[in-house]
PDB file of C-alpha atoms in Angstrom:
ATOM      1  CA  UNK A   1     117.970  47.398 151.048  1.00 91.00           C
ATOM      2  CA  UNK A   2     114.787  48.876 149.444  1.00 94.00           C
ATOM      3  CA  UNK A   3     111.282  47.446 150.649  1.00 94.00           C
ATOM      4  CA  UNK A   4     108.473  49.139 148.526  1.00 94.00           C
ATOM      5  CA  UNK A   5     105.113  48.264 149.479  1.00 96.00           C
ATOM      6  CA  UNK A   6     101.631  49.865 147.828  1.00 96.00           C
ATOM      7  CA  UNK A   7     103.562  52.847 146.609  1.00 95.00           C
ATOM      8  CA  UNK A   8     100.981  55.862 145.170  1.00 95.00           C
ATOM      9  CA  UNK A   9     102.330  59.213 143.193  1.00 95.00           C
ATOM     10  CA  UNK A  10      99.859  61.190 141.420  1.00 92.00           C
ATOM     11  CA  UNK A  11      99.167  64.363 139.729  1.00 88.00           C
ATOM     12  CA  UNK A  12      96.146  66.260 139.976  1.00 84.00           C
ATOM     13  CA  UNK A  13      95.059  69.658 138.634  1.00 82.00           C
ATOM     14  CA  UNK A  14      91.464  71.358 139.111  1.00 77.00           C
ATOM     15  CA  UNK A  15      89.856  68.927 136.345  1.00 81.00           C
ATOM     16  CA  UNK A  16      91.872  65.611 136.609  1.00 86.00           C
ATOM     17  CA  UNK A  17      94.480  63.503 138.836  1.00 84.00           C
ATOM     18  CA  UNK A  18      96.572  61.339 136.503  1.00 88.00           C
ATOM     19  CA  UNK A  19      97.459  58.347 138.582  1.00 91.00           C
ATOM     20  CA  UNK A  20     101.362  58.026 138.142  1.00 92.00           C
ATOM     21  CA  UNK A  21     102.315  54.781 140.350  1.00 95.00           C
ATOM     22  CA  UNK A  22      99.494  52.310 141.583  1.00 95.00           C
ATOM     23  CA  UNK A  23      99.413  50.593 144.891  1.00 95.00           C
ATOM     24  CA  UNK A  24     103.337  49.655 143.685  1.00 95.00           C
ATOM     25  CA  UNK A  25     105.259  46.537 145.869  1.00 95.00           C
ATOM     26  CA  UNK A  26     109.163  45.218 145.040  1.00 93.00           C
ATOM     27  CA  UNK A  27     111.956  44.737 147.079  1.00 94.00           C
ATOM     28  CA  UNK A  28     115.535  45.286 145.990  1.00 95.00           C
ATOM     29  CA  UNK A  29     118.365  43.276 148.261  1.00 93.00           C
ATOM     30  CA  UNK A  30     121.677  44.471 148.778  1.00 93.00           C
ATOM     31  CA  UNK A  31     123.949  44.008 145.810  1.00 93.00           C
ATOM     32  CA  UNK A  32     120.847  43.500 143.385  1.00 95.00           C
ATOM     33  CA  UNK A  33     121.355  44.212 139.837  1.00 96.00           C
ATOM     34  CA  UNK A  34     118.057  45.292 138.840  1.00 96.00           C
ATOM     35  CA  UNK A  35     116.090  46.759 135.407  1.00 96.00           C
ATOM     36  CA  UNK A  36     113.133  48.598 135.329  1.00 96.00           C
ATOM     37  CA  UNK A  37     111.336  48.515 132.138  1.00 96.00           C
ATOM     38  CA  UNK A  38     107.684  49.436 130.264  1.00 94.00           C
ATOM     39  CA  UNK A  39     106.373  51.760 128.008  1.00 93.00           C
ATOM     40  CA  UNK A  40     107.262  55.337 128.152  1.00 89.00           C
ATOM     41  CA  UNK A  41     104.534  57.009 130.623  1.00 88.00           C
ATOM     42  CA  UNK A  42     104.298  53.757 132.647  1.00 92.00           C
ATOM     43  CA  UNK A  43     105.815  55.387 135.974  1.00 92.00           C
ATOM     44  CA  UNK A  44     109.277  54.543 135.434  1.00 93.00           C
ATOM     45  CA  UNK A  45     110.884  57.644 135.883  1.00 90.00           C
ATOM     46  CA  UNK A  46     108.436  58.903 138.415  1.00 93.00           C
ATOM     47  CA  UNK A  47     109.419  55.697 140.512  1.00 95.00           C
ATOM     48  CA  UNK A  48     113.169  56.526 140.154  1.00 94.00           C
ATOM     49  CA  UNK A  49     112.648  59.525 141.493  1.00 93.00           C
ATOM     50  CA  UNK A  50     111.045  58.911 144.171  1.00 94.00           C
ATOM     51  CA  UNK A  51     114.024  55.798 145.288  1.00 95.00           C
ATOM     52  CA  UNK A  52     116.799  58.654 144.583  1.00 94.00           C
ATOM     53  CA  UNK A  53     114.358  60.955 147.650  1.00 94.00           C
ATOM     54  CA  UNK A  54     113.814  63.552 144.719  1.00 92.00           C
ATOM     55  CA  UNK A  55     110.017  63.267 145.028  1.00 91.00           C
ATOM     56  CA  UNK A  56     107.258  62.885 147.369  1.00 90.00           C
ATOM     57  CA  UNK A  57     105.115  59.688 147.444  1.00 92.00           C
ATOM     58  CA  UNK A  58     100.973  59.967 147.975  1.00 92.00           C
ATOM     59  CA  UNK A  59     100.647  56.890 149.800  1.00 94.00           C
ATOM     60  CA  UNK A  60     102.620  53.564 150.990  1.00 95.00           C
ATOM     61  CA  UNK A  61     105.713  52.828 152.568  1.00 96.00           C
ATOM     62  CA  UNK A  62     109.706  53.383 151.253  1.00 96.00           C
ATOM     63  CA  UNK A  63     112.068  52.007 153.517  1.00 96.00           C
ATOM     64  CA  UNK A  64     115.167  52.202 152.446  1.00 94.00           C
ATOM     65  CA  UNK A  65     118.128  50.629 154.086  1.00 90.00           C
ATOM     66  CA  UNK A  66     115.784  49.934 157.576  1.00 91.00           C
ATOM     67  CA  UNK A  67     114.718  53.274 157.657  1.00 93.00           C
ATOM     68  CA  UNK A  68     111.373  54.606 156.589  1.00 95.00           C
ATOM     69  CA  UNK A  69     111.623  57.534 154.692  1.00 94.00           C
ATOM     70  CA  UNK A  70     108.089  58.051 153.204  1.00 91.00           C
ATOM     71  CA  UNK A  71     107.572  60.980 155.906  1.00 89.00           C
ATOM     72  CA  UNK A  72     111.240  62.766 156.025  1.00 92.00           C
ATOM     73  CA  UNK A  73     111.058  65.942 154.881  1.00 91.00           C
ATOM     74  CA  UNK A  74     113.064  67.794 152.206  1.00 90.00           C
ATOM     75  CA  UNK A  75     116.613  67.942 154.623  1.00 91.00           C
ATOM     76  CA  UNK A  76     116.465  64.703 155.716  1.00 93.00           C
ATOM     77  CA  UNK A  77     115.784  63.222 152.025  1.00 92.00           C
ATOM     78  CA  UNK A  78     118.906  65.140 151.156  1.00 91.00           C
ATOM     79  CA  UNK A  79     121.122  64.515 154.078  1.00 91.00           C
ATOM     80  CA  UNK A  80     120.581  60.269 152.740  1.00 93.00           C
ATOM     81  CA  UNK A  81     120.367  60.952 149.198  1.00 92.00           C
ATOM     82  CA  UNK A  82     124.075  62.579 149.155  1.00 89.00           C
ATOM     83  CA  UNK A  83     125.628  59.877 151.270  1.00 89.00           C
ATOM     84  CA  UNK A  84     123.886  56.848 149.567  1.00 94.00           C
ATOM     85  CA  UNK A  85     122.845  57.560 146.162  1.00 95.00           C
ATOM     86  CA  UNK A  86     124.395  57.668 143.130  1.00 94.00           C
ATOM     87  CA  UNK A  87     123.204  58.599 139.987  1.00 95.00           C
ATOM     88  CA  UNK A  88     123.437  57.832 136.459  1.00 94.00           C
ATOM     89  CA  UNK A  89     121.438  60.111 133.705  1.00 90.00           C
ATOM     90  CA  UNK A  90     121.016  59.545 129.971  1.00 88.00           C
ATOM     91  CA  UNK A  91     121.552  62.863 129.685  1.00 88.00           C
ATOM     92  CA  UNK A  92     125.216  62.773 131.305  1.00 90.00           C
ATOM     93  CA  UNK A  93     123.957  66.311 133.596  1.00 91.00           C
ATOM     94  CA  UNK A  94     127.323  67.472 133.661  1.00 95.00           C
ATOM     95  CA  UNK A  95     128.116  71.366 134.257  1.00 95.00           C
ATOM     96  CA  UNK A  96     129.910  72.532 131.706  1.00 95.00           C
ATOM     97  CA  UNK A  97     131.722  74.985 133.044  1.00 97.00           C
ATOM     98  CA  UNK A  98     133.485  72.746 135.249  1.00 97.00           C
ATOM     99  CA  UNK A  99     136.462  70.514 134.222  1.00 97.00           C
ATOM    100  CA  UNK A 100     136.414  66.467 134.597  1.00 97.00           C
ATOM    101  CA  UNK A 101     138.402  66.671 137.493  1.00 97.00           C
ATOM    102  CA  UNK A 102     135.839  69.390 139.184  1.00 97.00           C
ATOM    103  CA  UNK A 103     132.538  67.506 138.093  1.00 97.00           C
ATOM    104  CA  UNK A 104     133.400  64.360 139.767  1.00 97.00           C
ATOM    105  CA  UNK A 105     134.717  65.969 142.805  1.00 97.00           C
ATOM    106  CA  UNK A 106     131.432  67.964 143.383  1.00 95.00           C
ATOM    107  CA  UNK A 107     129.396  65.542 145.243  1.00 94.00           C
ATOM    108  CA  UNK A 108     132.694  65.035 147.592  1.00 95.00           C
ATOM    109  CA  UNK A 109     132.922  69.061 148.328  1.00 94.00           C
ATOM    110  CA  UNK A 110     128.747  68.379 149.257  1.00 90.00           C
ATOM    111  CA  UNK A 111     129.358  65.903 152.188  1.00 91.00           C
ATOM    112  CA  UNK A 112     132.605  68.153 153.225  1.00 92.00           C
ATOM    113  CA  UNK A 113     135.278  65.450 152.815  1.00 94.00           C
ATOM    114  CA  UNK A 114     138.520  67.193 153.182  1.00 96.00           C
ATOM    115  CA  UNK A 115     140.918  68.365 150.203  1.00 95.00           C
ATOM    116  CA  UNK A 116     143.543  65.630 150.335  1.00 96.00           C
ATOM    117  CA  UNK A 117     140.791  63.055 150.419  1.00 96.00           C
ATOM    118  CA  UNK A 118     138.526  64.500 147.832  1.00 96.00           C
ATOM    119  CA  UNK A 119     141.906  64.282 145.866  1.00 96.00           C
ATOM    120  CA  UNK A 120     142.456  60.947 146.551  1.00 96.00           C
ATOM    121  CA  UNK A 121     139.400  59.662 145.687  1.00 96.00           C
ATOM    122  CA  UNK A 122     138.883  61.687 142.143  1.00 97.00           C
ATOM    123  CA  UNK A 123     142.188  60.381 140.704  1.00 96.00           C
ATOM    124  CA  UNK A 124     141.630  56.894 142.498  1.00 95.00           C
ATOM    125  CA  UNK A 125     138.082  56.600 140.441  1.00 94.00           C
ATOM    126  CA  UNK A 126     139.093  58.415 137.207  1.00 95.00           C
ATOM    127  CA  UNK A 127     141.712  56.142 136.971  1.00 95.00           C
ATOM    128  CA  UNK A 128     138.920  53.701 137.540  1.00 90.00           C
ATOM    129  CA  UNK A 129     137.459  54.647 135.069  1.00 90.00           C
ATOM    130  CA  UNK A 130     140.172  55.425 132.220  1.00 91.00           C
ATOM    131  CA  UNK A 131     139.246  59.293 131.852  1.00 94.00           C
ATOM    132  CA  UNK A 132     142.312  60.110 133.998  1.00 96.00           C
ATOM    133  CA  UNK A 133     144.137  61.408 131.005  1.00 95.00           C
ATOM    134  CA  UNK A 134     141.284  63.585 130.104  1.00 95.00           C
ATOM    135  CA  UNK A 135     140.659  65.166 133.954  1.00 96.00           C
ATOM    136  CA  UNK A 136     141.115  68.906 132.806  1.00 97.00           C
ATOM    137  CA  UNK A 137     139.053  68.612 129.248  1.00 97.00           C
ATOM    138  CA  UNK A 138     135.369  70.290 129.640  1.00 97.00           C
ATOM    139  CA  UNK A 139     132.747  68.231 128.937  1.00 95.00           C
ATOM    140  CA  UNK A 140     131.672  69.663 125.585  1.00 95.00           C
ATOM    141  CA  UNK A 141     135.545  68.421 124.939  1.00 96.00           C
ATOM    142  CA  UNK A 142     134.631  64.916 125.246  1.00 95.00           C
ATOM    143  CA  UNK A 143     132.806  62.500 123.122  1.00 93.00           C
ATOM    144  CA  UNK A 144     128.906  60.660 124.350  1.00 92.00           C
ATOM    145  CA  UNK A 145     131.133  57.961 125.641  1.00 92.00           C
ATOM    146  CA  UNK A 146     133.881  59.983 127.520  1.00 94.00           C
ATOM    147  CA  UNK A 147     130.958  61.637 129.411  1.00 94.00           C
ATOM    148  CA  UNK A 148     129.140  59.188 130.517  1.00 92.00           C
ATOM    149  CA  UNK A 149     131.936  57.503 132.090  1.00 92.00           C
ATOM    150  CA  UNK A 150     132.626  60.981 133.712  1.00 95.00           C
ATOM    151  CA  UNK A 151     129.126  60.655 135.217  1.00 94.00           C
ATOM    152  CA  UNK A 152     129.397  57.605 136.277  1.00 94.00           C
ATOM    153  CA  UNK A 153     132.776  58.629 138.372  1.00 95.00           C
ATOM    154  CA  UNK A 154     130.770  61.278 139.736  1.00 95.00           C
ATOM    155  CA  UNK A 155     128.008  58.629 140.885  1.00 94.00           C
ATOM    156  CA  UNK A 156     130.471  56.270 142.376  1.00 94.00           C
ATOM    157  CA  UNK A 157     133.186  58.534 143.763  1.00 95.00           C
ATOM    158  CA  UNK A 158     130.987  59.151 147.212  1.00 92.00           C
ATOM    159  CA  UNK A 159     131.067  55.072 147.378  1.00 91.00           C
ATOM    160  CA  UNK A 160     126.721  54.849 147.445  1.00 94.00           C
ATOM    161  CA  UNK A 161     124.649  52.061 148.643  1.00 93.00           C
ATOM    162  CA  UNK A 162     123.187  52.061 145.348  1.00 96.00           C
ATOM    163  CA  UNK A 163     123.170  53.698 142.028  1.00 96.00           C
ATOM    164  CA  UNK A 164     120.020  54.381 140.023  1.00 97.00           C
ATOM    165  CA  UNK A 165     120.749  54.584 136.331  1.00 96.00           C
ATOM    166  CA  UNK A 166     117.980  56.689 134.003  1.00 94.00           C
ATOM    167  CA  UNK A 167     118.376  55.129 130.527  1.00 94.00           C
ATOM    168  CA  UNK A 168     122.345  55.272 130.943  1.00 94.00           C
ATOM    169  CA  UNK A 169     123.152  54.454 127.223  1.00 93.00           C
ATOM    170  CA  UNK A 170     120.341  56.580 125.544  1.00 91.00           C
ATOM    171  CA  UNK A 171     122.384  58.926 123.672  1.00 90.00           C
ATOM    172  CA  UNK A 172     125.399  56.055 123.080  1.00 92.00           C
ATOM    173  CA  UNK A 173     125.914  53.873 120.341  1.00 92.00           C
ATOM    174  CA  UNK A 174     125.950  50.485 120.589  1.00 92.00           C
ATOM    175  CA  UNK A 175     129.858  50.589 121.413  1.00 92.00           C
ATOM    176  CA  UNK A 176     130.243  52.936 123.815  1.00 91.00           C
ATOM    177  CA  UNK A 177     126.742  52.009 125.477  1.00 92.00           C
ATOM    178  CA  UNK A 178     128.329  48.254 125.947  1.00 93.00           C
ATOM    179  CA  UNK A 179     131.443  49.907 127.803  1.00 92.00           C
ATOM    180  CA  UNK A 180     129.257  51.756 130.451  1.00 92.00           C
ATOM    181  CA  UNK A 181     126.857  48.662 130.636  1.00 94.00           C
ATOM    182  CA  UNK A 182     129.946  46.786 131.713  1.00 94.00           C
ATOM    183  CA  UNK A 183     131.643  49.434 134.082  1.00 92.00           C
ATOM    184  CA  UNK A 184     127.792  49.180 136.085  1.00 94.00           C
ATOM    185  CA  UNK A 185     128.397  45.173 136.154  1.00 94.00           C
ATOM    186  CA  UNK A 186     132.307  45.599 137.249  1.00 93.00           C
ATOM    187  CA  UNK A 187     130.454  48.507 139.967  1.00 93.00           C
ATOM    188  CA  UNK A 188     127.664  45.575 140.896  1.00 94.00           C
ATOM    189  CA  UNK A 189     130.393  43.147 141.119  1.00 93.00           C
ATOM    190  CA  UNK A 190     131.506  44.428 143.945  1.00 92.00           C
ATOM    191  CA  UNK A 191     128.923  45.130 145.509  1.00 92.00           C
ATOM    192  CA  UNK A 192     127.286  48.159 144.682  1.00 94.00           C
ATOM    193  CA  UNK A 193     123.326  47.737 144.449  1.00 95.00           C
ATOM    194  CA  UNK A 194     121.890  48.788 141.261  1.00 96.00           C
ATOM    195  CA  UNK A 195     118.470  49.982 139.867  1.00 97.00           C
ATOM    196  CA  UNK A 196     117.972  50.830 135.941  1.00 97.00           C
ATOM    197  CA  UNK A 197     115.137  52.207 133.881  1.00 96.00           C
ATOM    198  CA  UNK A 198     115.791  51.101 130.417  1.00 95.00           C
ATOM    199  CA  UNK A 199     113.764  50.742 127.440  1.00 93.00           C
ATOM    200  CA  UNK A 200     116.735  48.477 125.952  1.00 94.00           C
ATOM    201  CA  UNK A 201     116.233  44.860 126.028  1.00 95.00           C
ATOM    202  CA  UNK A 202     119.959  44.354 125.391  1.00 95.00           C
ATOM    203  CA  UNK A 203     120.986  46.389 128.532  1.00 95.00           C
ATOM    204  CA  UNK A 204     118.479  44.888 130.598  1.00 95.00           C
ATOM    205  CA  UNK A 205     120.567  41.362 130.078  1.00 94.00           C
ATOM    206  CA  UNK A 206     122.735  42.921 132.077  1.00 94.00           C
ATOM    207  CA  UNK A 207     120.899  42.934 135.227  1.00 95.00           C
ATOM    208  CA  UNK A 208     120.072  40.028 137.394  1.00 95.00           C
ATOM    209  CA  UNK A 209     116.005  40.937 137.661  1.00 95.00           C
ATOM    210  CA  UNK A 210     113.773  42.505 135.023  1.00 96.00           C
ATOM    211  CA  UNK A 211     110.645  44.533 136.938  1.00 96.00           C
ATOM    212  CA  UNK A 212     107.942  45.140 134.056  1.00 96.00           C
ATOM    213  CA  UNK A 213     105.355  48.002 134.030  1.00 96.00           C
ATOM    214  CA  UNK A 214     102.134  49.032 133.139  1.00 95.00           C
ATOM    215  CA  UNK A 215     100.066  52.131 134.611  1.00 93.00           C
ATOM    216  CA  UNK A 216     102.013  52.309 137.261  1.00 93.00           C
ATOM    217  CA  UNK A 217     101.948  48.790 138.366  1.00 94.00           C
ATOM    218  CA  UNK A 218     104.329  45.959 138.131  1.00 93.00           C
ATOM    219  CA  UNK A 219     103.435  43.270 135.735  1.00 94.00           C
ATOM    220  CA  UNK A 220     105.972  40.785 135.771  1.00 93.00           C
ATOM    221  CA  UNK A 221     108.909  39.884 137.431  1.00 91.00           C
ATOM    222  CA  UNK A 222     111.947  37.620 135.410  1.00 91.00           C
ATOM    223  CA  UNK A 223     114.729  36.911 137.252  1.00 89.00           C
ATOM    224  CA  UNK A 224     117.782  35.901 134.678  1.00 85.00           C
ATOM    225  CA  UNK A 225     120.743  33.776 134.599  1.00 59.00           C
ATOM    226  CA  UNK A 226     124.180  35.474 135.809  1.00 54.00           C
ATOM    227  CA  UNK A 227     125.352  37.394 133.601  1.00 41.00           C
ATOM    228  CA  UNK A 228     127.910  36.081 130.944  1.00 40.00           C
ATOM    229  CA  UNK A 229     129.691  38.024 128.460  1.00 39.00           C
ATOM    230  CA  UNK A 230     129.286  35.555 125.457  1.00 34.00           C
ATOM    231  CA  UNK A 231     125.153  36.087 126.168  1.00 41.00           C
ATOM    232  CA  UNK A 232     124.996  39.734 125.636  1.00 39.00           C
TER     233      UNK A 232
END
């Protein structure tokens, strides 16, 4: 699904160019579970960007899905982002002004499905998601928990390729992090490709491939055993 190969980003000012991702190669198949992890400044976050088509790269090649995309400008980048991406922030990036219902039907209203569908689909994955009972609460009416698995229905409700998942249990505890680590295995489970950046060893269990980094590089790769509940 994703074929990266000698991926460059960097950032340069008069005096400097900080080197963000270096000569970077992976592949991610279809229905991969996969975590991305390293030391904070290490290019994780840059990467991610770049897979969701929310940044330019320097230099390589980014095909995603059969298609390279390394040259598509800012239209076309959006026109595959919105009907194949997903995504999952730490930060939950929920508007607040907008009810649960509203915030996961947003990204249906941006590819134009019609009314009775876009209703279909928000009850069908709030439900999903057990926040049904709370679908006209705000989010500043909901606990860490309760929001993420709002933003999570808001990734999934467009049914993406592939969701890429930002440190999704940064501001959780350990309880409510485990629920959202297992509602992105039930989501991988059938079939829904994966990529996480997570500095959390535990969460990283989770995935069926650890990617390592260092200065923009990959250092190792570890694939793991399925994942098993009694294990994590």
């Amino acid at each position: 699904m994703i074929n990266i190969t000698d991926l460059e980003k960097y950032y340069a000012t008069d005096e400097v160019r900080t080197v963000a991702l270096n000569k970077l190669s992976f592949n991610v198949q279809e229905g991969e579970f996969v975590a991305i992890m390293g030391p904070s400044g290490c290019g994780k976050s840059t990467l991610l960007n770049i897979l969701g088509l929310l940044d330019d790269l320097d230099g390589g090649s980014f095909v995603f899905n059969g298609t390279e995309v390394a040259d598509f400008n800012e239209r076309k980048r959006a026109d595959l982002r919105k009907h194949n991406i997903g995504f999952v922030f730490q930060s939950f990036n929920l508007i607040d002004e907008l009810t649960v219902y509203e915030n996961v039907e947003l990204p249906l209203i941006y590819t134009k499905v019609p009314p009775a569908e876009r209703k279909k689909r928000v009850e069908e994955v709030l439900e999903k998601m057990q926040i049904m009972h709370r679908r006209k609460h705000f989010p500043q009416q909901l606990s860490g928990g309760q929001q993420q698995r709002v933003a999570v229905a808001r990734a999934v409700v467009n049914n993406p390729k592939i969701i890429l998942a930002d440190e999704p249990t940064g501001n959780l505890d350990s309880s409510n992090g485990n629920e959202v680590m297992d509602l992105l295995t039930e989501l991988n489970d059938a079939g829904t490709t994966i990529i996480m950046v997570t500095h959390s060893e535990h969460d990283a269990k989770y995935s069926h491939r650890i990617i390592r980094m260092l200065d923009g590089q990959k250092v190792t790769e570890n694939i793991l055993s399925a994942y098993k509940t009694a294990e994590v």
